[in-house]
N, CA, C and O atoms as a MOPAC input file, in Angstrom:
PM7 MOZYME 1SCF
protein

 N    -40.74300 1    11.51400 1     3.61500 1
 C    -39.54300 1    11.98900 1     2.95800 1
 C    -39.63800 1    11.65400 1     1.47200 1
 O    -39.87000 1    10.50400 1     1.09900 1
 N    -39.46400 1    12.63700 1     0.65900 1
 C    -39.60100 1    12.50000 1    -0.78400 1
 C    -38.27400 1    12.07100 1    -1.40300 1
 O    -37.22000 1    12.61800 1    -1.08000 1
 N    -38.34100 1    11.09400 1    -2.28900 1
 C    -37.15400 1    10.62000 1    -2.98600 1
 C    -37.29500 1    10.96800 1    -4.46500 1
 O    -37.99200 1    10.26400 1    -5.19600 1
 N    -36.64700 1    12.03700 1    -4.91700 1
 C    -36.84900 1    12.48900 1    -6.29100 1
 C    -36.25300 1    11.51800 1    -7.30300 1
 O    -35.19700 1    10.92600 1    -7.08000 1
 N    -36.94800 1    11.37300 1    -8.40400 1
 C    -36.43200 1    10.58800 1    -9.51800 1
 C    -35.82500 1    11.57400 1   -10.51100 1
 O    -36.46200 1    12.55300 1   -10.90100 1
 N    -34.61300 1    11.30900 1   -10.90500 1
 C    -33.85400 1    12.24400 1   -11.72200 1
 C    -33.84800 1    11.75800 1   -13.17600 1
 O    -33.86100 1    10.55500 1   -13.43600 1
 N    -33.82900 1    12.70200 1   -14.11200 1
 C    -33.83000 1    12.34300 1   -15.53300 1
 C    -32.54300 1    11.60800 1   -15.91400 1
 O    -31.51200 1    11.73600 1   -15.25400 1
 N    -32.63400 1    10.84400 1   -16.98400 1
 C    -31.49100 1    10.07600 1   -17.47000 1
 C    -30.33400 1    10.98700 1   -17.85700 1
 O    -29.17600 1    10.67100 1   -17.58300 1
 N    -30.63400 1    12.10200 1   -18.48400 1
 C    -29.58800 1    13.04600 1   -18.89200 1
 C    -28.86100 1    13.58700 1   -17.66500 1
 O    -27.63400 1    13.68700 1   -17.65600 1
 N    -29.61500 1    13.93100 1   -16.64500 1
 C    -28.99700 1    14.47600 1   -15.43200 1
 C    -28.16800 1    13.41300 1   -14.71900 1
 O    -27.06500 1    13.70900 1   -14.25800 1
 N    -28.67200 1    12.18300 1   -14.61600 1
 C    -27.88100 1    11.13800 1   -13.95500 1
 C    -26.58500 1    10.87800 1   -14.72200 1
 O    -25.55000 1    10.61200 1   -14.11100 1
 N    -26.63200 1    10.95300 1   -16.05100 1
 C    -25.41200 1    10.75800 1   -16.83400 1
 C    -24.42800 1    11.90000 1   -16.59400 1
 O    -23.22100 1    11.67700 1   -16.49700 1
 N    -24.95000 1    13.12400 1   -16.49800 1
 C    -24.07600 1    14.26700 1   -16.20300 1
 C    -23.42900 1    14.12600 1   -14.83000 1
 O    -22.24400 1    14.41400 1   -14.66300 1
 N    -24.20600 1    13.68300 1   -13.85400 1
 C    -23.67700 1    13.48100 1   -12.50000 1
 C    -22.62200 1    12.37500 1   -12.51500 1
 O    -21.56400 1    12.51900 1   -11.90400 1
 N    -22.90600 1    11.27600 1   -13.20900 1
 C    -21.94400 1    10.17300 1   -13.30400 1
 C    -20.64300 1    10.63900 1   -13.95600 1
 O    -19.55700 1    10.29600 1   -13.48900 1
 N    -20.75000 1    11.41700 1   -15.03000 1
 C    -19.56200 1    11.94200 1   -15.70300 1
 C    -18.76300 1    12.84700 1   -14.77500 1
 O    -17.53300 1    12.78900 1   -14.74500 1
 N    -19.45900 1    13.67100 1   -14.03000 1
 C    -18.78300 1    14.58500 1   -13.09500 1
 C    -18.07500 1    13.80900 1   -11.98700 1
 O    -16.94600 1    14.13500 1   -11.62000 1
 N    -18.74400 1    12.77300 1   -11.45100 1
 C    -18.11100 1    11.93200 1   -10.42500 1
 C    -16.85800 1    11.27900 1   -11.00400 1
 O    -15.81700 1    11.24600 1   -10.34800 1
 N    -16.95300 1    10.76200 1   -12.22400 1
 C    -15.80100 1    10.11100 1   -12.84800 1
 C    -14.64200 1    11.09200 1   -13.00700 1
 O    -13.50200 1    10.75500 1   -12.68700 1
 N    -14.91700 1    12.28800 1   -13.49400 1
 C    -13.85700 1    13.28600 1   -13.68500 1
 C    -13.22900 1    13.71000 1   -12.36700 1
 O    -12.00500 1    13.73200 1   -12.23900 1
 N    -14.06000 1    14.04600 1   -11.38700 1
 C    -13.54000 1    14.50900 1   -10.09400 1
 C    -12.75400 1    13.40700 1    -9.38600 1
 O    -11.68200 1    13.66000 1    -8.83700 1
 N    -13.28800 1    12.18600 1    -9.39900 1
 C    -12.60500 1    11.08400 1    -8.72600 1
 C    -11.28700 1    10.75600 1    -9.42400 1
 O    -10.29900 1    10.43900 1    -8.76100 1
 N    -11.26500 1    10.82800 1   -10.74500 1
 C    -10.01600 1    10.60100 1   -11.48200 1
 C     -8.96000 1    11.62300 1   -11.07500 1
 O     -7.79800 1    11.27100 1   -10.87500 1
 N     -9.35800 1    12.87400 1   -10.95600 1
 C     -8.42200 1    13.92400 1   -10.52600 1
 C     -7.94300 1    13.67700 1    -9.10000 1
 O     -6.77000 1    13.89000 1    -8.79300 1
 N     -8.84000 1    13.23300 1    -8.23300 1
 C     -8.44700 1    12.92000 1    -6.85500 1
 C     -7.40700 1    11.80300 1    -6.83000 1
 O     -6.43200 1    11.87900 1    -6.08300 1
 N     -7.61000 1    10.77000 1    -7.64000 1
 C     -6.65700 1     9.65700 1    -7.67500 1
 C     -5.28200 1    10.12000 1    -8.13700 1
 O     -4.26100 1     9.64400 1    -7.64000 1
 N     -5.25900 1    11.03900 1    -9.07600 1
 C     -3.98300 1    11.51700 1    -9.61100 1
 C     -3.28600 1    12.46500 1    -8.64200 1
 O     -2.07900 1    12.35800 1    -8.42600 1
 N     -4.04700 1    13.39900 1    -8.05500 1
 C     -3.42200 1    14.50200 1    -7.32600 1
 C     -3.54600 1    14.45800 1    -5.80800 1
 O     -2.74600 1    15.10000 1    -5.12700 1
 N     -4.49800 1    13.74000 1    -5.25400 1
 C     -4.76700 1    13.89900 1    -3.82700 1
 C     -4.69200 1    12.63800 1    -2.98800 1
 O     -4.35300 1    12.71600 1    -1.80700 1
 N     -4.99000 1    11.50100 1    -3.54300 1
 C     -5.01700 1    10.27700 1    -2.74300 1
 C     -3.62700 1     9.66100 1    -2.76400 1
 O     -3.10500 1     9.31100 1    -3.82200 1
 N     -3.02900 1     9.53300 1    -1.57100 1
 C     -1.64400 1     9.09400 1    -1.47000 1
 C     -1.49500 1     7.60800 1    -1.13700 1
 O     -0.37100 1     7.12500 1    -1.00200 1
 N     -2.58300 1     6.88900 1    -1.00600 1
 C     -2.52800 1     5.46600 1    -0.67000 1
 C     -1.80000 1     4.70700 1    -1.78400 1
 O     -2.24900 1     4.72400 1    -2.93000 1
 N     -0.68400 1     4.04400 1    -1.46600 1
 C      0.06800 1     3.33400 1    -2.50900 1
 C     -0.73400 1     2.21300 1    -3.18000 1
 O     -0.42800 1     1.82800 1    -4.30900 1
 N     -1.74400 1     1.69300 1    -2.50400 1
 C     -2.58500 1     0.65300 1    -3.11000 1
 C     -3.35900 1     1.19500 1    -4.30600 1
 O     -3.79900 1     0.43300 1    -5.16600 1
 N     -3.52400 1     2.52600 1    -4.35500 1
 C     -4.34700 1     3.13100 1    -5.39800 1
 C     -3.52400 1     3.80300 1    -6.49800 1
 O     -4.07100 1     4.52800 1    -7.32900 1
 N     -2.22200 1     3.56500 1    -6.50100 1
 C     -1.40700 1     4.14900 1    -7.57200 1
 C     -1.67200 1     3.39200 1    -8.87000 1
 O     -1.79200 1     2.16700 1    -8.87600 1
 N     -1.76000 1     4.13000 1    -9.95100 1
 C     -1.98600 1     3.52900 1   -11.25700 1
 C     -3.40300 1     3.07200 1   -11.52600 1
 O     -3.64300 1     2.32200 1   -12.47200 1
 N     -4.35200 1     3.51600 1   -10.70400 1
 C     -5.75100 1     3.11700 1   -10.87600 1
 C     -6.43400 1     4.08000 1   -11.84000 1
 O     -6.23600 1     5.29300 1   -11.76500 1
 N     -7.23200 1     3.53400 1   -12.73800 1
 C     -8.02500 1     4.33400 1   -13.67100 1
 C     -9.49700 1     4.10300 1   -13.40100 1
 O     -9.92000 1     2.98100 1   -13.12200 1
 N    -10.27400 1     5.17200 1   -13.48600 1
 C    -11.72600 1     5.06500 1   -13.37500 1
 C    -12.24400 1     4.85600 1   -14.79000 1
 O    -12.14000 1     5.74800 1   -15.63200 1
 N    -12.79900 1     3.68400 1   -15.05200 1
 C    -13.22800 1     3.35500 1   -16.40700 1
 C    -14.67600 1     3.72600 1   -16.68100 1
 O    -15.04300 1     3.99700 1   -17.82500 1
 N    -15.50600 1     3.74100 1   -15.63600 1
 C    -16.91800 1     4.07100 1   -15.83800 1
 C    -17.56000 1     4.37500 1   -14.49600 1
 O    -17.12200 1     3.88600 1   -13.45400 1
 N    -18.59900 1     5.18600 1   -14.53900 1
 C    -19.42400 1     5.46300 1   -13.36100 1
 C    -20.87200 1     5.46500 1   -13.82000 1
 O    -21.21600 1     6.08300 1   -14.82800 1
 N    -21.70900 1     4.77300 1   -13.07600 1
 C    -23.14900 1     4.83800 1   -13.31900 1
 C    -23.82800 1     5.24100 1   -12.02200 1
 O    -23.38900 1     4.87500 1   -10.93100 1
 N    -24.90000 1     5.99800 1   -12.15700 1
 C    -25.66800 1     6.46000 1   -10.99600 1
 C    -27.11100 1     6.03900 1   -11.21400 1
 O    -27.65400 1     6.21000 1   -12.30500 1
 N    -27.73500 1     5.48600 1   -10.17300 1
 C    -29.13600 1     5.08300 1   -10.33400 1
 C    -30.04400 1     6.31100 1   -10.33600 1
 O    -29.63200 1     7.39900 1    -9.93400 1
 N    -31.27500 1     6.12800 1   -10.79000 1
 C    -32.20500 1     7.25400 1   -10.96400 1
 C    -32.53400 1     7.96900 1    -9.66100 1
 O    -32.84000 1     9.16200 1    -9.67000 1
 N    -32.47600 1     7.25900 1    -8.54700 1
 C    -32.79300 1     7.88100 1    -7.25800 1
 C    -31.57900 1     8.56500 1    -6.63000 1
 O    -31.68700 1     9.16900 1    -5.56300 1
 N    -30.43200 1     8.47200 1    -7.28700 1
 C    -29.16400 1     9.01800 1    -6.77900 1
 C    -28.78000 1     8.39700 1    -5.44100 1
 O    -28.14600 1     9.04700 1    -4.60900 1
 N    -29.16200 1     7.14800 1    -5.23700 1
 C    -28.81900 1     6.45800 1    -3.99700 1
 C    -27.42200 1     5.84300 1    -4.07700 1
 O    -26.69200 1     5.82600 1    -3.08700 1
 N    -27.05600 1     5.34300 1    -5.25000 1
 C    -25.77100 1     4.66100 1    -5.41000 1
 C    -25.05800 1     5.12100 1    -6.67100 1
 O    -25.66800 1     5.36200 1    -7.71300 1
 N    -23.74800 1     5.23200 1    -6.53600 1
 C    -22.87600 1     5.44400 1    -7.68900 1
 C    -22.00100 1     4.20700 1    -7.79900 1
 O    -21.24500 1     3.88300 1    -6.88300 1
 N    -22.11000 1     3.52200 1    -8.92600 1
 C    -21.29900 1     2.33200 1    -9.18900 1
 C    -20.05300 1     2.81000 1    -9.92400 1
 O    -20.14100 1     3.34600 1   -11.02900 1
 N    -18.89000 1     2.61300 1    -9.30200 1
 C    -17.63500 1     3.10900 1    -9.86300 1
 C    -16.78700 1     1.91500 1   -10.29300 1
 O    -16.46900 1     1.04100 1    -9.48600 1
 N    -16.42800 1     1.89200 1   -11.57500 1
 C    -15.65000 1     0.79300 1   -12.14400 1
 C    -14.21300 1     1.25300 1   -12.34700 1
 O    -13.96100 1     2.31200 1   -12.92200 1
 N    -13.27600 1     0.44000 1   -11.86600 1
 C    -11.86100 1     0.80400 1   -11.92500 1
 C    -11.04600 1    -0.33200 1   -12.53400 1
 O    -11.47100 1    -1.48700 1   -12.55700 1
 N     -9.86900 1     0.02900 1   -13.02500 1
 C     -8.90700 1    -0.96600 1   -13.49900 1
 C     -7.50900 1    -0.40400 1   -13.28400 1
 O     -7.33900 1     0.75200 1   -12.89400 1
 N     -6.51300 1    -1.24200 1   -13.54600 1
 C     -5.12100 1    -0.82100 1   -13.40600 1
 C     -4.30300 1    -1.47800 1   -14.50200 1
 O     -4.69300 1    -2.50700 1   -15.05500 1
 N     -3.17400 1    -0.87900 1   -14.80700 1
 C     -2.29900 1    -1.39200 1   -15.85200 1
 C     -1.85200 1    -2.81800 1   -15.52800 1
 O     -1.74400 1    -3.65600 1   -16.42300 1
 N     -1.59500 1    -3.08800 1   -14.25800 1
 C     -1.11400 1    -4.41200 1   -13.85800 1
 C     -2.18100 1    -5.48800 1   -13.98800 1
 O     -1.87500 1    -6.67900 1   -13.93300 1
 N     -3.40600 1    -5.08200 1   -14.15600 1
 C     -4.48400 1    -6.03500 1   -14.37400 1
 C     -5.07700 1    -6.60000 1   -13.10700 1
 O     -4.93700 1    -6.04000 1   -12.02000 1
 N     -5.73900 1    -7.71900 1   -13.27400 1
 C     -6.54800 1    -8.32400 1   -12.22400 1
 C     -5.71100 1    -8.76600 1   -11.01200 1
 O     -6.26300 1    -8.97800 1    -9.93200 1
 N     -4.39200 1    -8.90900 1   -11.17700 1
 C     -3.54400 1    -9.32100 1   -10.05800 1
 C     -3.66600 1    -8.36300 1    -8.88000 1
 O     -3.53800 1    -8.77400 1    -7.72700 1
 N     -3.91000 1    -7.09600 1    -9.16500 1
 C     -4.00000 1    -6.09900 1    -8.09300 1
 C     -5.43300 1    -5.77000 1    -7.69900 1
 O     -5.64200 1    -4.90500 1    -6.84900 1
 N     -6.41000 1    -6.41800 1    -8.27800 1
 C     -7.80700 1    -6.02700 1    -8.06000 1
 C     -8.21900 1    -6.09400 1    -6.59400 1
 O     -8.89300 1    -5.18800 1    -6.10600 1
 N     -7.82600 1    -7.15000 1    -5.88400 1
 C     -8.21300 1    -7.28900 1    -4.47300 1
 C     -7.59900 1    -6.16300 1    -3.65400 1
 O     -8.27400 1    -5.55000 1    -2.82600 1
 N     -6.32000 1    -5.89200 1    -3.88600 1
 C     -5.61500 1    -4.82600 1    -3.17200 1
 C     -6.24400 1    -3.45800 1    -3.45900 1
 O     -6.44500 1    -2.65900 1    -2.54400 1
 N     -6.54700 1    -3.20000 1    -4.70800 1
 C     -7.12200 1    -1.91000 1    -5.10300 1
 C     -8.51000 1    -1.73100 1    -4.51200 1
 O     -8.81500 1    -0.67500 1    -3.95800 1
 N     -9.35500 1    -2.75000 1    -4.62200 1
 C    -10.71600 1    -2.64000 1    -4.07300 1
 C    -10.68100 1    -2.48500 1    -2.55600 1
 O    -11.52600 1    -1.78700 1    -1.99400 1
 N     -9.72300 1    -3.12100 1    -1.88100 1
 C     -9.57900 1    -2.94300 1    -0.42900 1
 C     -9.17600 1    -1.50800 1    -0.10700 1
 O     -9.69300 1    -0.91800 1     0.84200 1
 N     -8.25700 1    -0.94000 1    -0.89000 1
 C     -7.84600 1     0.44800 1    -0.68800 1
 C     -8.98800 1     1.41900 1    -0.91000 1
 O     -9.13100 1     2.39200 1    -0.17000 1
 N     -9.80100 1     1.16300 1    -1.92300 1
 C    -10.95000 1     2.03300 1    -2.19600 1
 C    -11.99100 1     1.93500 1    -1.08700 1
 O    -12.57300 1     2.94100 1    -0.68200 1
 N    -12.22000 1     0.72800 1    -0.60200 1
 C    -13.18100 1     0.55800 1     0.49000 1
 C    -12.69200 1     1.28900 1     1.73800 1
 O    -13.48000 1     1.91000 1     2.45100 1
 N    -11.38900 1     1.20900 1     1.99700 1
 C    -10.80800 1     1.89100 1     3.15300 1
 C    -10.96600 1     3.41200 1     3.04500 1
 O    -11.21700 1     4.08300 1     4.04600 1
 N    -10.82200 1     3.94700 1     1.84600 1
 C    -10.88800 1     5.39900 1     1.62900 1
 C    -12.28400 1     5.87900 1     1.24400 1
 O    -12.46600 1     7.05700 1     0.93600 1
 N    -13.25800 1     4.99900 1     1.25600 1
 C    -14.59800 1     5.30600 1     0.75300 1
 C    -15.22300 1     6.53800 1     1.41400 1
 O    -15.78600 1     7.38300 1     0.71900 1
 N    -15.13600 1     6.65300 1     2.72000 1
 C    -15.71300 1     7.80000 1     3.42600 1
 C    -15.07600 1     9.10800 1     2.98800 1
 O    -15.77300 1    10.08300 1     2.70700 1
 N    -13.74800 1     9.12700 1     2.93100 1
 C    -13.02100 1    10.31500 1     2.48900 1
 C    -13.40300 1    10.67900 1     1.05800 1
 O    -13.66300 1    11.84400 1     0.75400 1
 N    -13.43400 1     9.67800 1     0.18400 1
 C    -13.74500 1     9.92400 1    -1.23100 1
 C    -15.14900 1    10.50200 1    -1.37400 1
 O    -15.35300 1    11.47500 1    -2.10000 1
 N    -16.10900 1     9.90500 1    -0.68500 1
 C    -17.49900 1    10.37700 1    -0.78700 1
 C    -17.62400 1    11.80500 1    -0.26000 1
 O    -18.29500 1    12.64200 1    -0.86400 1
 N    -16.97400 1    12.07500 1     0.87000 1
 C    -17.03100 1    13.41800 1     1.46500 1
 C    -16.42400 1    14.45600 1     0.52000 1
 O    -16.99400 1    15.52900 1     0.31900 1
 N    -15.27300 1    14.13400 1    -0.05400 1
 C    -14.61600 1    15.06200 1    -0.98200 1
 C    -15.46000 1    15.29500 1    -2.23000 1
 O    -15.60800 1    16.43000 1    -2.68200 1
 N    -16.01100 1    14.22400 1    -2.78200 1
 C    -16.85200 1    14.37500 1    -3.96800 1
 C    -18.09800 1    15.19900 1    -3.65200 1
 O    -18.53000 1    16.00600 1    -4.47400 1
 N    -18.67300 1    15.00300 1    -2.47700 1
 C    -19.86800 1    15.76100 1    -2.08200 1
 C    -19.55800 1    17.25200 1    -1.97000 1
 O    -20.41300 1    18.08600 1    -2.27000 1
 N    -18.32900 1    17.59600 1    -1.53600 1
 C    -17.94200 1    19.01600 1    -1.46600 1
 C    -17.79900 1    19.62500 1    -2.85800 1
 O    -18.07600 1    20.80900 1    -3.05400 1
 N    -17.37300 1    18.82500 1    -3.81400 1
 C    -17.10700 1    19.32800 1    -5.16000 1
 C    -18.33500 1    19.32600 1    -6.06100 1
 O    -18.43900 1    20.14000 1    -6.97800 1
 N    -19.26400 1    18.40900 1    -5.79800 1
 C    -20.44900 1    18.25900 1    -6.64800 1
 C    -21.66200 1    18.56500 1    -5.78800 1
 O    -21.97600 1    17.82500 1    -4.85500 1
 N    -22.32800 1    19.63700 1    -6.09800 1
 C    -23.42000 1    20.12300 1    -5.25900 1
 C    -24.71100 1    19.33700 1    -5.51800 1
 O    -25.42400 1    19.58500 1    -6.49000 1
 N    -24.98800 1    18.38800 1    -4.62500 1
 C    -26.22900 1    17.61800 1    -4.66500 1
 C    -26.85400 1    17.65900 1    -3.27300 1
 O    -26.14700 1    17.78800 1    -2.27400 1
 N    -28.16200 1    17.54900 1    -3.21400 1
 C    -28.83400 1    17.54500 1    -1.91100 1
 C    -28.33000 1    16.39100 1    -1.04900 1
 O    -27.94000 1    16.59700 1     0.10000 1
 N    -28.33700 1    15.20400 1    -1.58900 1
 C    -27.72500 1    14.05100 1    -0.92100 1
 C    -26.80000 1    13.39200 1    -1.92800 1
 O    -27.13900 1    13.25200 1    -3.10300 1
 N    -25.65000 1    12.99600 1    -1.46400 1
 C    -24.67300 1    12.40900 1    -2.37000 1
 C    -24.81700 1    10.89300 1    -2.34900 1
 O    -24.98900 1    10.30200 1    -1.28300 1
 N    -24.74800 1    10.25800 1    -3.51900 1
 C    -24.92500 1     8.80000 1    -3.57300 1
 C    -23.83600 1     8.05100 1    -2.80000 1
 O    -22.70800 1     8.52600 1    -2.67300 1
 N    -24.19600 1     6.88300 1    -2.29300 1
 C    -23.20500 1     5.99600 1    -1.68700 1
 C    -22.37300 1     5.40900 1    -2.81300 1
 O    -22.86800 1     5.17500 1    -3.91600 1
 N    -21.10400 1     5.17700 1    -2.51900 1
 C    -20.18300 1     4.69900 1    -3.54400 1
 C    -19.99900 1     3.18700 1    -3.43300 1
 O    -19.80000 1     2.64800 1    -2.34500 1
 N    -20.06800 1     2.52400 1    -4.57400 1
 C    -19.77100 1     1.08900 1    -4.63600 1
 C    -18.73200 1     0.89400 1    -5.72900 1
 O    -18.92300 1     1.30400 1    -6.87400 1
 N    -17.63200 1     0.26200 1    -5.35400 1
 C    -16.51000 1     0.08500 1    -6.27200 1
 C    -16.51300 1    -1.32800 1    -6.85800 1
 O    -16.79900 1    -2.30600 1    -6.16800 1
 N    -16.18800 1    -1.40400 1    -8.14700 1
 C    -16.16100 1    -2.68200 1    -8.85800 1
 C    -14.91900 1    -2.73700 1    -9.74100 1
 O    -14.46500 1    -1.71800 1   -10.26100 1
 N    -14.38000 1    -3.94000 1    -9.90200 1
 C    -13.27400 1    -4.13900 1   -10.82700 1
 C    -13.84000 1    -4.25100 1   -12.23700 1
 O    -14.81200 1    -4.97300 1   -12.46000 1
 N    -13.24200 1    -3.54700 1   -13.18100 1
 C    -13.67800 1    -3.59500 1   -14.57700 1
 C    -12.77100 1    -4.56300 1   -15.34300 1
 O    -11.59900 1    -4.25900 1   -15.56700 1
 N    -13.29100 1    -5.71300 1   -15.74400 1
 C    -12.45800 1    -6.71700 1   -16.42200 1
 C    -12.29400 1    -6.47700 1   -17.92200 1
 O    -11.74900 1    -7.33200 1   -18.62100 1
 N    -12.74700 1    -5.35000 1   -18.42300 1
 C    -12.73100 1    -5.09400 1   -19.86500 1
 C    -11.33700 1    -5.23000 1   -20.46500 1
 O    -11.18400 1    -5.82500 1   -21.53200 1
 N    -10.32000 1    -4.69200 1   -19.80200 1
 C     -8.96900 1    -4.75000 1   -20.37800 1
 C     -8.46900 1    -6.18900 1   -20.45700 1
 O     -7.79600 1    -6.55700 1   -21.42000 1
 N     -8.79200 1    -7.01500 1   -19.44600 1
 C     -8.38800 1    -8.42000 1   -19.50100 1
 C     -9.10000 1    -9.14300 1   -20.64200 1
 O     -8.49500 1    -9.95400 1   -21.34300 1
 N    -10.38900 1    -8.84500 1   -20.82600 1
 C    -11.13500 1    -9.46000 1   -21.92700 1
 C    -10.54500 1    -9.03500 1   -23.27300 1
 O    -10.42900 1    -9.85300 1   -24.18600 1
 N    -10.17600 1    -7.77300 1   -23.39500 1
 C     -9.59000 1    -7.27700 1   -24.64300 1
 C     -8.25800 1    -7.97300 1   -24.92500 1
 O     -7.96900 1    -8.31900 1   -26.07100 1
 N     -7.44900 1    -8.17700 1   -23.88600 1
 C     -6.17400 1    -8.87500 1   -24.07200 1
 C     -6.39900 1   -10.30700 1   -24.54000 1
 O     -5.68000 1   -10.79300 1   -25.41300 1
 N     -7.39400 1   -10.99000 1   -23.96600 1
 C     -7.70100 1   -12.36200 1   -24.38800 1
 C     -8.13000 1   -12.40300 1   -25.84800 1
 O     -7.71600 1   -13.28800 1   -26.59700 1
 N     -8.95200 1   -11.45300 1   -26.24900 1
 C     -9.40200 1   -11.39400 1   -27.64200 1
 C     -8.21600 1   -11.12100 1   -28.56800 1
 O     -8.09300 1   -11.74300 1   -29.62300 1
 N     -7.34200 1   -10.18600 1   -28.17000 1
 C     -6.14900 1    -9.89800 1   -28.97200 1
 C     -5.27700 1   -11.14400 1   -29.12000 1
 O     -4.75600 1   -11.42100 1   -30.20000 1
 N     -5.12400 1   -11.89600 1   -28.01700 1
 C     -4.32900 1   -13.11900 1   -28.05200 1
 C     -4.94000 1   -14.14700 1   -29.01100 1
 O     -4.22100 1   -14.78600 1   -29.78000 1
 N     -6.26400 1   -14.30300 1   -28.96200 1
 C     -6.94200 1   -15.23900 1   -29.86500 1
 C     -6.76600 1   -14.83400 1   -31.32600 1
 O     -6.49800 1   -15.67700 1   -32.18300 1
 N     -6.91700 1   -13.55600 1   -31.60000 1
 C     -6.74900 1   -13.06500 1   -32.97400 1
 C     -5.31800 1   -13.29500 1   -33.44500 1
 O     -5.09300 1   -13.71100 1   -34.58200 1
 N     -4.35000 1   -13.02500 1   -32.56900 1
 C     -2.94600 1   -13.23700 1   -32.93100 1
 C     -2.67100 1   -14.71200 1   -33.20600 1
 O     -1.94400 1   -15.03700 1   -34.14400 1
 N     -3.24200 1   -15.60900 1   -32.40100 1
 C     -3.00600 1   -17.03900 1   -32.62900 1
 C     -3.65500 1   -17.49300 1   -33.93500 1
 O     -3.08900 1   -18.32300 1   -34.64700 1
 N     -4.83100 1   -16.96000 1   -34.25800 1
 C     -5.45800 1   -17.28600 1   -35.54100 1
 C     -4.61400 1   -16.77800 1   -36.70400 1
 O     -4.45700 1   -17.45000 1   -37.72300 1
 N     -4.07400 1   -15.57300 1   -36.52600 1
 C     -3.21100 1   -15.00200 1   -37.56400 1
 C     -1.95600 1   -15.86100 1   -37.74000 1
 O     -1.53500 1   -16.11400 1   -38.86900 1
 N     -1.35400 1   -16.31400 1   -36.63100 1
 C     -0.16500 1   -17.16600 1   -36.69600 1
 C     -0.47300 1   -18.48100 1   -37.40200 1
 O      0.32000 1   -18.95900 1   -38.21400 1
 N     -1.63200 1   -19.06400 1   -37.08800 1
 C     -2.02300 1   -20.32300 1   -37.73200 1
 C     -2.21600 1   -20.12300 1   -39.23100 1
 O     -1.80800 1   -20.96000 1   -40.03600 1
 N     -2.83100 1   -19.02100 1   -39.59300 1
 C     -3.06300 1   -18.74000 1   -41.01000 1
 C     -1.72400 1   -18.50000 1   -41.72200 1
 O     -1.54400 1   -18.93200 1   -42.86100 1
 N     -0.78800 1   -17.81300 1   -41.05600 1
 C      0.52900 1   -17.53800 1   -41.64200 1
 C      1.34200 1   -18.81300 1   -41.82100 1
 O      2.17000 1   -18.89400 1   -42.72800 1
 N      1.11800 1   -19.80800 1   -40.96900 1
 C      1.88500 1   -21.05200 1   -41.05900 1
 C      1.37700 1   -21.96300 1   -42.17000 1
 O      1.90300 1   -23.06000 1   -42.36000 1
 N      0.36500 1   -21.52200 1   -42.90000 1
 C     -0.12100 1   -22.29000 1   -44.03200 1
 C     -1.32600 1   -23.15300 1   -43.72800 1
 O     -1.89100 1   -23.76000 1   -44.63800 1
 N     -1.72700 1   -23.22300 1   -42.49100 1
 C     -2.91500 1   -23.99800 1   -42.15200 1
 C     -4.15500 1   -23.17100 1   -42.45400 1
 O     -4.16000 1   -21.95100 1   -42.28600 1
 N     -5.17900 1   -23.83400 1   -42.89100 1
 C     -6.46400 1   -23.17100 1   -43.06100 1
 C     -7.42100 1   -23.76400 1   -42.05100 1
 O     -7.12800 1   -24.77600 1   -41.41400 1
 N     -8.55200 1   -23.13100 1   -41.91500 1
 C     -9.53700 1   -23.64400 1   -40.96700 1
 C     -9.99500 1   -25.04600 1   -41.36500 1
 O    -10.25600 1   -25.87300 1   -40.49100 1
 N    -10.09900 1   -25.33100 1   -42.67100 1
 C    -10.50600 1   -26.68000 1   -43.09500 1
 C     -9.40000 1   -27.68600 1   -42.78800 1
 O     -9.68900 1   -28.83300 1   -42.44400 1
 N     -8.12000 1   -27.26600 1   -42.90800 1
 C     -7.01700 1   -28.15400 1   -42.53200 1
 C     -7.10400 1   -28.50800 1   -41.05800 1
 O     -6.92600 1   -29.66400 1   -40.67400 1
 N     -7.37800 1   -27.50700 1   -40.23800 1
 C     -7.48600 1   -27.74900 1   -38.80200 1
 C     -8.63700 1   -28.69400 1   -38.51000 1
 O     -8.52300 1   -29.56500 1   -37.64700 1
 N     -9.74500 1   -28.53100 1   -39.22300 1
 C    -10.89000 1   -29.41800 1   -39.02900 1
 C    -10.55700 1   -30.84100 1   -39.43300 1
 O    -10.97200 1   -31.78800 1   -38.76500 1
 N     -9.80800 1   -31.00500 1   -40.52700 1
 C     -9.40300 1   -32.33900 1   -40.96100 1
 C     -8.47400 1   -32.99500 1   -39.95600 1
 O     -8.58100 1   -34.19400 1   -39.70000 1
 N     -7.55100 1   -32.20600 1   -39.37600 1
 C     -6.64000 1   -32.75400 1   -38.37700 1
 C     -7.39900 1   -33.20600 1   -37.14300 1
 O     -7.09200 1   -34.25100 1   -36.56800 1
 N     -8.37200 1   -32.43700 1   -36.74000 1
 C     -9.16100 1   -32.78500 1   -35.56000 1
 C     -9.95200 1   -34.06000 1   -35.81400 1
 O    -10.07900 1   -34.90300 1   -34.92500 1
 N    -10.48500 1   -34.20500 1   -37.03000 1
 C    -11.29400 1   -35.37700 1   -37.37000 1
 C    -10.44500 1   -36.58400 1   -37.76700 1
 O    -10.99200 1   -37.66300 1   -37.99300 1
 N     -9.13500 1   -36.43000 1   -37.85600 1
 C     -8.26200 1   -37.54000 1   -38.20800 1
 C     -8.08800 1   -37.72800 1   -39.69700 1
 O     -7.49200 1   -38.72100 1   -40.11400 1
 N     -8.58000 1   -36.82100 1   -40.51300 1
 C     -8.42800 1   -36.89200 1   -41.97200 1
 C     -7.28100 1   -35.98500 1   -42.39100 1
 O     -7.38700 1   -34.76600 1   -42.26000 1
 N     -6.21000 1   -36.54000 1   -42.88300 1
 C     -5.09600 1   -35.68400 1   -43.28000 1
 C     -4.86600 1   -35.69600 1   -44.73300 1
 O     -3.95900 1   -35.02100 1   -45.22000 1

């Protein structure tokens, strides 16, 4: 049995198509309440088209990640079958779902920047903070 290796451009096109179709399914067709408010942030497909890694997030953040990933795992067969009907491939990749922590990381960075800005606005400088830490006032 021959396992074709697909070009990088084609795998990216397939990944983009999976992301678009799955996003539309989440909005219009999947009624599982565990999957409400879920966004598909990225999809990658390996060169052999064996696996599609699907990254998701939600507005509520990581608090719902376990619930969302459980809902996706439960609906995995339906999702794969529907995507295979919409995207014409000889064999459709198996789906693996992952939580995308990017939004949480971005919030942490925003919080750090805001705290630095607040410290700077209060008249402290980085050298002042260093002096306070070292006991030199």
